[in-house]
PDB file of C-alpha atoms in Angstrom:
ATOM      1  CA  MET A   1       9.960   6.597  -3.012  1.00 95.00           C
ATOM      2  CA  VAL A   2       6.004   6.666  -3.176  1.00 97.00           C
ATOM      3  CA  SER A   3       3.655   4.637  -1.717  1.00 98.00           C
ATOM      4  CA  ASP A   4      -0.160   4.140  -2.130  1.00 96.00           C
ATOM      5  CA  VAL A   5      -0.270   5.408  -5.945  1.00 96.00           C
ATOM      6  CA  HIS A   6      -4.576   4.570  -6.379  1.00 95.00           C
ATOM      7  CA  GLY A   7      -4.332   5.762  -9.462  1.00 93.00           C
ATOM      8  CA  ASN A   8      -2.307   8.793  -9.280  1.00 94.00           C
ATOM      9  CA  ALA A   9      -0.221   8.268 -12.948  1.00 93.00           C
ATOM     10  CA  ARG A  10       0.635  12.118 -13.546  1.00 92.00           C
ATOM     11  CA  ASP A  11       2.430  12.461 -11.159  1.00 95.00           C
ATOM     12  CA  LEU A  12       4.022   8.897 -10.914  1.00 95.00           C
ATOM     13  CA  ALA A  13       5.152  10.037 -14.159  1.00 92.00           C
ATOM     14  CA  ARG A  14       7.735  12.511 -13.795  1.00 93.00           C
ATOM     15  CA  ALA A  15       7.906  10.911  -9.538  1.00 95.00           C
ATOM     16  CA  GLY A  16      11.198   9.282 -10.593  1.00 92.00           C
ATOM     17  CA  ALA A  17      13.180  12.247 -12.482  1.00 92.00           C
ATOM     18  CA  GLY A  18      16.474  13.305 -11.061  1.00 91.00           C
ATOM     19  CA  ALA A  19      16.404  10.594  -8.960  1.00 93.00           C
ATOM     20  CA  ASP A  20      19.285   6.794 -10.026  1.00 93.00           C
ATOM     21  CA  ALA A  21      15.784   4.762  -8.721  1.00 96.00           C
ATOM     22  CA  LEU A  22      12.309   4.930  -8.399  1.00 97.00           C
ATOM     23  CA  ILE A  23      11.092   3.073  -5.214  1.00 98.00           C
ATOM     24  CA  CYS A  24       7.065   2.264  -5.228  1.00 98.00           C
ATOM     25  CA  LEU A  25       6.108   0.174  -1.814  1.00 98.00           C
ATOM     26  CA  GLY A  26       2.356  -0.408  -3.460  1.00 98.00           C
ATOM     27  CA  ASP A  27      -1.342   0.282  -3.316  1.00 97.00           C
ATOM     28  CA  LEU A  28      -0.952   1.234  -7.253  1.00 97.00           C
ATOM     29  CA  VAL A  29      -4.675   0.659  -7.294  1.00 94.00           C
ATOM     30  CA  LEU A  30      -7.826   2.876  -6.588  1.00 95.00           C
ATOM     31  CA  PHE A  31     -10.394   1.230  -5.728  1.00 91.00           C
ATOM     32  CA  LEU A  32     -12.059   4.424  -3.176  1.00 89.00           C
ATOM     33  CA  ASP A  33     -10.738   7.616  -2.133  1.00 87.00           C
ATOM     34  CA  TYR A  34     -11.445   8.151   0.798  1.00 84.00           C
ATOM     35  CA  ALA A  35     -11.503  12.110   0.666  1.00 83.00           C
ATOM     36  CA  ASP A  36     -13.358  11.879  -2.955  1.00 89.00           C
ATOM     37  CA  HIS A  37     -16.118   9.927  -3.088  1.00 93.00           C
ATOM     38  CA  SER A  38     -16.072  10.240  -7.287  1.00 93.00           C
ATOM     39  CA  ARG A  39     -13.447   8.658  -7.924  1.00 90.00           C
ATOM     40  CA  GLY A  40     -12.379   5.178  -7.687  1.00 92.00           C
ATOM     41  CA  ILE A  41     -14.027   1.592  -9.565  1.00 92.00           C
ATOM     42  CA  PHE A  42     -16.465   1.993  -7.015  1.00 93.00           C
ATOM     43  CA  PRO A  43     -18.306   4.727  -7.085  1.00 94.00           C
ATOM     44  CA  ASP A  44     -17.559   4.422 -11.375  1.00 91.00           C
ATOM     45  CA  LEU A  45     -20.366   1.060 -10.684  1.00 91.00           C
ATOM     46  CA  PHE A  46     -22.265   2.458  -8.366  1.00 94.00           C
ATOM     47  CA  GLY A  47     -22.220   6.126  -8.096  1.00 95.00           C
ATOM     48  CA  VAL A  48     -21.387   8.645  -5.638  1.00 96.00           C
ATOM     49  CA  ALA A  49     -24.171   8.070  -2.657  1.00 97.00           C
ATOM     50  CA  ASN A  50     -23.168   5.442  -2.181  1.00 96.00           C
ATOM     51  CA  ALA A  51     -19.946   5.496  -2.041  1.00 96.00           C
ATOM     52  CA  ASP A  52     -20.503   7.861   0.218  1.00 96.00           C
ATOM     53  CA  ARG A  53     -22.551   5.814   1.968  1.00 96.00           C
ATOM     54  CA  ILE A  54     -19.379   2.636   2.055  1.00 94.00           C
ATOM     55  CA  VAL A  55     -17.244   4.620   3.976  1.00 92.00           C
ATOM     56  CA  GLU A  56     -19.303   6.007   5.878  1.00 93.00           C
ATOM     57  CA  LEU A  57     -19.944   2.479   6.911  1.00 93.00           C
ATOM     58  CA  ARG A  58     -16.206   0.981   7.217  1.00 88.00           C
ATOM     59  CA  THR A  59     -15.223   4.171   8.812  1.00 85.00           C
ATOM     60  CA  ALA A  60     -17.605   4.029  11.074  1.00 89.00           C
ATOM     61  CA  ARG A  61     -15.927   0.338  11.815  1.00 86.00           C
ATOM     62  CA  ARG A  62     -18.985  -1.717  11.035  1.00 92.00           C
ATOM     63  CA  PHE A  63     -17.209  -3.557   8.608  1.00 89.00           C
ATOM     64  CA  GLU A  64     -20.173  -6.440   8.414  1.00 92.00           C
ATOM     65  CA  GLU A  65     -22.918  -4.051   7.701  1.00 95.00           C
ATOM     66  CA  ALA A  66     -20.029  -2.753   5.125  1.00 93.00           C
ATOM     67  CA  ARG A  67     -20.117  -6.131   3.250  1.00 92.00           C
ATOM     68  CA  VAL A  68     -23.866  -6.559   3.638  1.00 94.00           C
ATOM     69  CA  PHE A  69     -24.675  -3.606   1.741  1.00 95.00           C
ATOM     70  CA  GLY A  70     -21.676  -4.002  -0.941  1.00 92.00           C
ATOM     71  CA  ALA A  71     -23.152  -7.758  -0.917  1.00 91.00           C
ATOM     72  CA  SER A  72     -26.327  -5.917  -2.430  1.00 93.00           C
ATOM     73  CA  LEU A  73     -24.976  -3.394  -4.796  1.00 93.00           C
ATOM     74  CA  TRP A  74     -23.393  -5.861  -6.963  1.00 89.00           C
ATOM     75  CA  ALA A  75     -25.813  -7.787  -6.486  1.00 89.00           C
ATOM     76  CA  GLY A  76     -28.179  -5.436  -8.345  1.00 85.00           C
ATOM     77  CA  ILE A  77     -25.811  -5.000 -10.916  1.00 80.00           C
ATOM     78  CA  GLY A  78     -25.846  -8.313 -11.601  1.00 77.00           C
ATOM     79  CA  GLY A  79     -22.250 -10.153 -13.980  1.00 72.00           C
ATOM     80  CA  ASP A  80     -19.437 -12.334 -12.508  1.00 84.00           C
ATOM     81  CA  ARG A  81     -18.163  -9.415  -9.636  1.00 84.00           C
ATOM     82  CA  ALA A  82     -14.204 -11.139  -9.978  1.00 85.00           C
ATOM     83  CA  ALA A  83     -14.642  -9.977 -13.671  1.00 89.00           C
ATOM     84  CA  ALA A  84     -15.774  -6.699 -13.709  1.00 89.00           C
ATOM     85  CA  ILE A  85     -13.445  -5.486 -10.626  1.00 90.00           C
ATOM     86  CA  GLU A  86      -9.812  -7.616 -12.980  1.00 93.00           C
ATOM     87  CA  LYS A  87     -10.988  -5.291 -15.512  1.00 93.00           C
ATOM     88  CA  ALA A  88     -11.102  -2.088 -14.089  1.00 93.00           C
ATOM     89  CA  VAL A  89      -7.983  -3.161 -12.451  1.00 95.00           C
ATOM     90  CA  ARG A  90      -5.932  -3.657 -15.801  1.00 96.00           C
ATOM     91  CA  LYS A  91      -6.845  -0.260 -16.812  1.00 95.00           C
ATOM     92  CA  GLN A  92      -5.627   0.905 -14.315  1.00 95.00           C
ATOM     93  CA  TYR A  93      -2.143  -0.785 -14.225  1.00 97.00           C
ATOM     94  CA  ALA A  94      -1.312   0.075 -17.817  1.00 97.00           C
ATOM     95  CA  GLU A  95      -1.528   3.754 -17.102  1.00 95.00           C
ATOM     96  CA  MET A  96       0.556   3.746 -13.755  1.00 96.00           C
ATOM     97  CA  PHE A  97       3.125   0.261 -15.258  1.00 97.00           C
ATOM     98  CA  ALA A  98       3.273   2.583 -18.492  1.00 97.00           C
ATOM     99  CA  ALA A  99       4.415   5.734 -15.864  1.00 96.00           C
ATOM    100  CA  PHE A 100       7.032   3.901 -13.849  1.00 96.00           C
ATOM    101  CA  PRO A 101      10.304   5.362 -15.299  1.00 95.00           C
ATOM    102  CA  THR A 102      13.709   3.027 -15.571  1.00 95.00           C
ATOM    103  CA  PRO A 103      14.633   1.045 -13.555  1.00 97.00           C
ATOM    104  CA  THR A 104      12.154   1.479 -10.700  1.00 98.00           C
ATOM    105  CA  TYR A 105      12.119  -1.342  -8.106  1.00 98.00           C
ATOM    106  CA  ALA A 106       8.240  -2.504  -7.260  1.00 98.00           C
ATOM    107  CA  THR A 107       6.402  -4.183  -4.478  1.00 98.00           C
ATOM    108  CA  TYR A 108       3.228  -4.834  -3.536  1.00 98.00           C
ATOM    109  CA  GLY A 109       0.032  -2.801  -1.081  1.00 98.00           C
ATOM    110  CA  ASN A 110      -2.046  -4.799  -0.102  1.00 97.00           C
ATOM    111  CA  VAL A 111      -5.315  -3.168  -2.439  1.00 95.00           C
ATOM    112  CA  ASP A 112      -2.684  -4.472  -5.560  1.00 97.00           C
ATOM    113  CA  MET A 113      -3.443  -7.425  -7.500  1.00 96.00           C
ATOM    114  CA  PRO A 114      -0.092  -8.928  -7.681  1.00 97.00           C
ATOM    115  CA  PRO A 115      -1.177 -12.133 -10.174  1.00 96.00           C
ATOM    116  CA  LEU A 116      -1.553  -9.811 -13.156  1.00 97.00           C
ATOM    117  CA  TRP A 117       1.813  -7.688 -12.343  1.00 98.00           C
ATOM    118  CA  ALA A 118       4.313  -9.602 -14.377  1.00 95.00           C
ATOM    119  CA  GLU A 119       1.246  -8.468 -17.434  1.00 96.00           C
ATOM    120  CA  TYR A 120       2.273  -5.292 -17.129  1.00 97.00           C
ATOM    121  CA  ALA A 121       5.757  -4.597 -15.514  1.00 97.00           C
ATOM    122  CA  GLY A 122       8.317  -3.750 -18.185  1.00 95.00           C
ATOM    123  CA  PRO A 123      11.629  -4.956 -18.420  1.00 95.00           C
ATOM    124  CA  GLY A 124      13.020  -1.550 -16.605  1.00 96.00           C
ATOM    125  CA  THR A 125      10.841  -2.151 -14.201  1.00 98.00           C
ATOM    126  CA  THR A 126      11.682  -5.001 -11.412  1.00 98.00           C
ATOM    127  CA  VAL A 127       9.140  -6.435  -9.103  1.00 98.00           C
ATOM    128  CA  LEU A 128      10.470  -7.657  -5.413  1.00 98.00           C
ATOM    129  CA  ASP A 129       8.639  -9.850  -2.073  1.00 98.00           C
ATOM    130  CA  GLY A 130      10.021 -11.215   0.338  1.00 98.00           C
ATOM    131  CA  GLU A 131      13.121 -10.918  -1.613  1.00 98.00           C
ATOM    132  CA  ARG A 132      16.358  -8.424  -1.584  1.00 98.00           C
ATOM    133  CA  VAL A 133      18.056  -6.321  -4.448  1.00 98.00           C
ATOM    134  CA  GLU A 134      21.692  -4.295  -4.150  1.00 97.00           C
ATOM    135  CA  ILE A 135      20.682   0.145  -5.216  1.00 96.00           C
ATOM    136  CA  GLY A 136      23.985   1.409  -5.287  1.00 92.00           C
ATOM    137  CA  GLY A 137      25.672   0.099  -3.689  1.00 94.00           C
ATOM    138  CA  ARG A 138      22.951  -0.606  -0.792  1.00 97.00           C
ATOM    139  CA  VAL A 139      21.210  -3.656  -0.083  1.00 98.00           C
ATOM    140  CA  PHE A 140      17.424  -2.902   0.550  1.00 98.00           C
ATOM    141  CA  GLY A 141      14.795  -5.253   1.192  1.00 98.00           C
ATOM    142  CA  PHE A 142      10.957  -5.829   0.017  1.00 98.00           C
ATOM    143  CA  VAL A 143       8.126  -7.295   1.561  1.00 98.00           C
ATOM    144  CA  GLY A 144       4.499  -7.314   0.031  1.00 98.00           C
ATOM    145  CA  GLY A 145       0.852  -6.836   0.918  1.00 98.00           C
ATOM    146  CA  GLY A 146      -0.932  -6.279   4.712  1.00 98.00           C
ATOM    147  CA  LEU A 147      -2.094  -8.964   6.886  1.00 98.00           C
ATOM    148  CA  ARG A 148      -5.700  -9.812   7.568  1.00 97.00           C
ATOM    149  CA  THR A 149      -8.857  -7.386   8.385  1.00 94.00           C
ATOM    150  CA  PRO A 150     -11.957  -7.393   7.888  1.00 88.00           C
ATOM    151  CA  MET A 151     -11.825  -5.026   5.273  1.00 84.00           C
ATOM    152  CA  ARG A 152     -10.812  -7.499   3.065  1.00 88.00           C
ATOM    153  CA  THR A 153      -8.755  -6.181   0.434  1.00 91.00           C
ATOM    154  CA  PRO A 154      -7.119  -8.332  -2.353  1.00 93.00           C
ATOM    155  CA  TYR A 155      -3.611  -8.880  -1.246  1.00 97.00           C
ATOM    156  CA  GLU A 156      -4.294  -9.348   2.211  1.00 98.00           C
ATOM    157  CA  ILE A 157      -2.133 -12.710   3.920  1.00 98.00           C
ATOM    158  CA  SER A 158      -1.719 -14.484   7.485  1.00 98.00           C
ATOM    159  CA  ASP A 159       1.091 -13.159   9.851  1.00 98.00           C
ATOM    160  CA  GLU A 160       2.787 -16.942   9.084  1.00 98.00           C
ATOM    161  CA  GLU A 161       2.913 -15.837   6.122  1.00 98.00           C
ATOM    162  CA  TYR A 162       4.134 -12.177   6.297  1.00 98.00           C
ATOM    163  CA  ALA A 163       6.842 -12.949   8.826  1.00 98.00           C
ATOM    164  CA  ALA A 164       7.736 -15.489   6.896  1.00 98.00           C
ATOM    165  CA  LYS A 165       8.902 -13.245   3.852  1.00 98.00           C
ATOM    166  CA  VAL A 166      10.095 -10.569   6.283  1.00 98.00           C
ATOM    167  CA  GLU A 167      12.919 -13.331   7.822  1.00 98.00           C
ATOM    168  CA  ALA A 168      13.587 -13.912   3.957  1.00 98.00           C
ATOM    169  CA  VAL A 169      14.736 -10.800   3.233  1.00 98.00           C
ATOM    170  CA  GLY A 170      17.540 -11.045   6.778  1.00 97.00           C
ATOM    171  CA  GLU A 171      19.763  -8.460   6.974  1.00 98.00           C
ATOM    172  CA  VAL A 172      19.349  -5.513   4.674  1.00 98.00           C
ATOM    173  CA  ASP A 173      20.448  -1.415   4.606  1.00 98.00           C
ATOM    174  CA  VAL A 174      17.177  -0.017   3.982  1.00 98.00           C
ATOM    175  CA  LEU A 175      13.397  -2.670   4.499  1.00 98.00           C
ATOM    176  CA  CYS A 176      10.748  -1.317   2.331  1.00 98.00           C
ATOM    177  CA  THR A 177       7.369  -2.676   2.781  1.00 98.00           C
ATOM    178  CA  HIS A 178       3.708  -1.466   1.733  1.00 98.00           C
ATOM    179  CA  ILE A 179       3.046  -2.034   5.668  1.00 98.00           C
ATOM    180  CA  PRO A 180       3.971   0.047   8.766  1.00 98.00           C
ATOM    181  CA  PRO A 181       5.915  -1.865  11.635  1.00 98.00           C
ATOM    182  CA  GLU A 182       3.639  -2.181  14.674  1.00 98.00           C
ATOM    183  CA  VAL A 183       3.848   1.019  16.800  1.00 98.00           C
ATOM    184  CA  PRO A 184       0.185   2.250  17.633  1.00 97.00           C
ATOM    185  CA  GLU A 185       1.856   6.026  16.278  1.00 97.00           C
ATOM    186  CA  LEU A 186       2.926   5.111  12.821  1.00 98.00           C
ATOM    187  CA  VAL A 187      -0.812   2.592  12.187  1.00 98.00           C
ATOM    188  CA  TYR A 188      -3.402   5.053  13.225  1.00 97.00           C
ATOM    189  CA  ASP A 189      -4.671   7.097  10.567  1.00 93.00           C
ATOM    190  CA  THR A 190      -6.196   9.997  11.456  1.00 91.00           C
ATOM    191  CA  VAL A 191      -8.352  10.785   9.730  1.00 83.00           C
ATOM    192  CA  ALA A 192      -9.979   6.798   9.510  1.00 80.00           C
ATOM    193  CA  ARG A 193     -10.194   7.105  12.452  1.00 82.00           C
ATOM    194  CA  ARG A 194      -8.641   3.725  13.624  1.00 87.00           C
ATOM    195  CA  PHE A 195      -5.624   2.079  14.152  1.00 94.00           C
ATOM    196  CA  GLU A 196      -4.515   0.508  10.575  1.00 96.00           C
ATOM    197  CA  ARG A 197      -2.295  -3.023  10.937  1.00 97.00           C
ATOM    198  CA  GLY A 198       1.318  -3.184  11.347  1.00 98.00           C
ATOM    199  CA  SER A 199       3.562  -6.410  11.850  1.00 98.00           C
ATOM    200  CA  ARG A 200       4.946  -7.797  14.352  1.00 98.00           C
ATOM    201  CA  ALA A 201       7.241  -9.341  12.853  1.00 98.00           C
ATOM    202  CA  LEU A 202       8.882  -6.332  10.570  1.00 98.00           C
ATOM    203  CA  LEU A 203       9.125  -4.411  14.113  1.00 98.00           C
ATOM    204  CA  ALA A 204      10.568  -7.245  15.532  1.00 98.00           C
ATOM    205  CA  ALA A 205      13.249  -7.105  12.497  1.00 98.00           C
ATOM    206  CA  ILE A 206      14.074  -4.407  12.903  1.00 98.00           C
ATOM    207  CA  HIS A 207      14.896  -4.337  15.872  1.00 98.00           C
ATOM    208  CA  ARG A 208      16.855  -7.434  15.514  1.00 98.00           C
ATOM    209  CA  THR A 209      19.424  -6.147  12.042  1.00 98.00           C
ATOM    210  CA  ARG A 210      18.858  -2.497  12.412  1.00 98.00           C
ATOM    211  CA  PRO A 211      18.699  -1.396   9.259  1.00 98.00           C
ATOM    212  CA  ARG A 212      18.881   2.930   8.236  1.00 98.00           C
ATOM    213  CA  TYR A 213      15.786   2.679   7.256  1.00 98.00           C
ATOM    214  CA  ALA A 214      12.797   1.080   7.289  1.00 98.00           C
ATOM    215  CA  LEU A 215      10.551   2.461   4.872  1.00 98.00           C
ATOM    216  CA  PHE A 216       6.646   1.897   4.429  1.00 98.00           C
ATOM    217  CA  GLY A 217       3.094   3.578   4.013  1.00 98.00           C
ATOM    218  CA  HIS A 218       0.137   1.930   4.152  1.00 97.00           C
ATOM    219  CA  VAL A 219      -1.591   4.794   6.220  1.00 96.00           C
ATOM    220  CA  HIS A 220      -2.806   7.067   4.293  1.00 92.00           C
ATOM    221  CA  GLN A 221      -3.719  10.431   7.667  1.00 92.00           C
ATOM    222  CA  PRO A 222      -0.828   9.118  10.412  1.00 95.00           C
ATOM    223  CA  LEU A 223      -0.999  10.153  13.130  1.00 96.00           C
ATOM    224  CA  VAL A 224       3.436  10.250  13.231  1.00 97.00           C
ATOM    225  CA  ARG A 225       5.031  10.207   9.877  1.00 96.00           C
ATOM    226  CA  ARG A 226       8.952   9.254  11.635  1.00 97.00           C
ATOM    227  CA  MET A 227      10.002   8.377  14.101  1.00 98.00           C
ATOM    228  CA  ARG A 228      13.566   6.118  15.859  1.00 98.00           C
ATOM    229  CA  ILE A 229      13.599   2.566  16.601  1.00 97.00           C
ATOM    230  CA  GLY A 230      16.946   1.892  18.177  1.00 96.00           C
ATOM    231  CA  ALA A 231      19.309   2.905  14.771  1.00 96.00           C
ATOM    232  CA  THR A 232      16.449   2.837  12.432  1.00 98.00           C
ATOM    233  CA  GLU A 233      14.350   5.635  11.000  1.00 98.00           C
ATOM    234  CA  CYS A 234      11.207   4.929  10.142  1.00 98.00           C
ATOM    235  CA  VAL A 235      10.056   6.603   7.685  1.00 98.00           C
ATOM    236  CA  ASN A 236       6.005   6.846   6.573  1.00 98.00           C
ATOM    237  CA  VAL A 237       6.780   7.802   3.121  1.00 97.00           C
ATOM    238  CA  GLY A 238       3.000   7.695   1.481  1.00 89.00           C
ATOM    239  CA  HIS A 239       0.231   8.714   0.589  1.00 85.00           C
ATOM    240  CA  PHE A 240       1.216   9.453  -2.834  1.00 94.00           C
ATOM    241  CA  ALA A 241      -2.099  10.056  -4.295  1.00 91.00           C
ATOM    242  CA  GLY A 242      -2.676  12.964  -2.183  1.00 88.00           C
ATOM    243  CA  THR A 243       1.126  14.458  -2.453  1.00 91.00           C
ATOM    244  CA  GLY A 244       1.391  14.486  -6.002  1.00 94.00           C
ATOM    245  CA  LYS A 245       4.773  14.218  -3.727  1.00 94.00           C
ATOM    246  CA  PRO A 246       7.499  11.560  -4.208  1.00 96.00           C
ATOM    247  CA  TRP A 247      10.573  10.973  -0.320  1.00 96.00           C
ATOM    248  CA  ALA A 248      13.961  10.894  -1.514  1.00 95.00           C
ATOM    249  CA  LEU A 249      16.721   8.831  -1.060  1.00 94.00           C
ATOM    250  CA  GLU A 250      20.082   9.985  -0.194  1.00 89.00           C
ATOM    251  CA  TRP A 251      23.082   8.139   1.391  1.00 80.00           C
TER     252      TRP A 251
END
């Protein structure tokens, strides 16, 4: 089980060793590494100094200044912004999907671009979003993407659309999502020093349907990595990019 891979194809290639299946909860793309500002699409295009500045603004929650600063950088290089990003994302996806073992079950993260996945997912990779699948005799439900934020990452959706996907999954043994349920201890990032967006609909579903596990990523350095909500064990299985180590689910 991995989440928030963010470009770590080397460790991803061996993450499923010895397991019945690999489960990936999204964020394959590395746009900007907050721990190492020299890595990712942003510094490749604009340099490390500008990456330092954008991280500084975002960490200070000065999102509008960050947006204006980013826009000025894009204007400075000219050309088609969307095309440049897609080209870089495609290069990363080619590496990431080639590293997936068979079988892999995956859903989207908030920085992913879902329309591209079908082009790269091979026959051994099953992509699920608002859907269920049986793995090893247990029912797993998958809900991908994130909720809308000032960061404006590629796959952010409305609370209503997200809640509909949670509802479509229904009762499962293991609930797999990219973002956590809306619990302060689970959504606070101790390095970024901010509360990320969790889902109230997801929290309500955990209380109502009582899955054995609720697994997620998104928050890279959470205040709490694991806690129980009623009968459900909630576990943050990221940040794979930084650790290179998968989390093993054993029955």
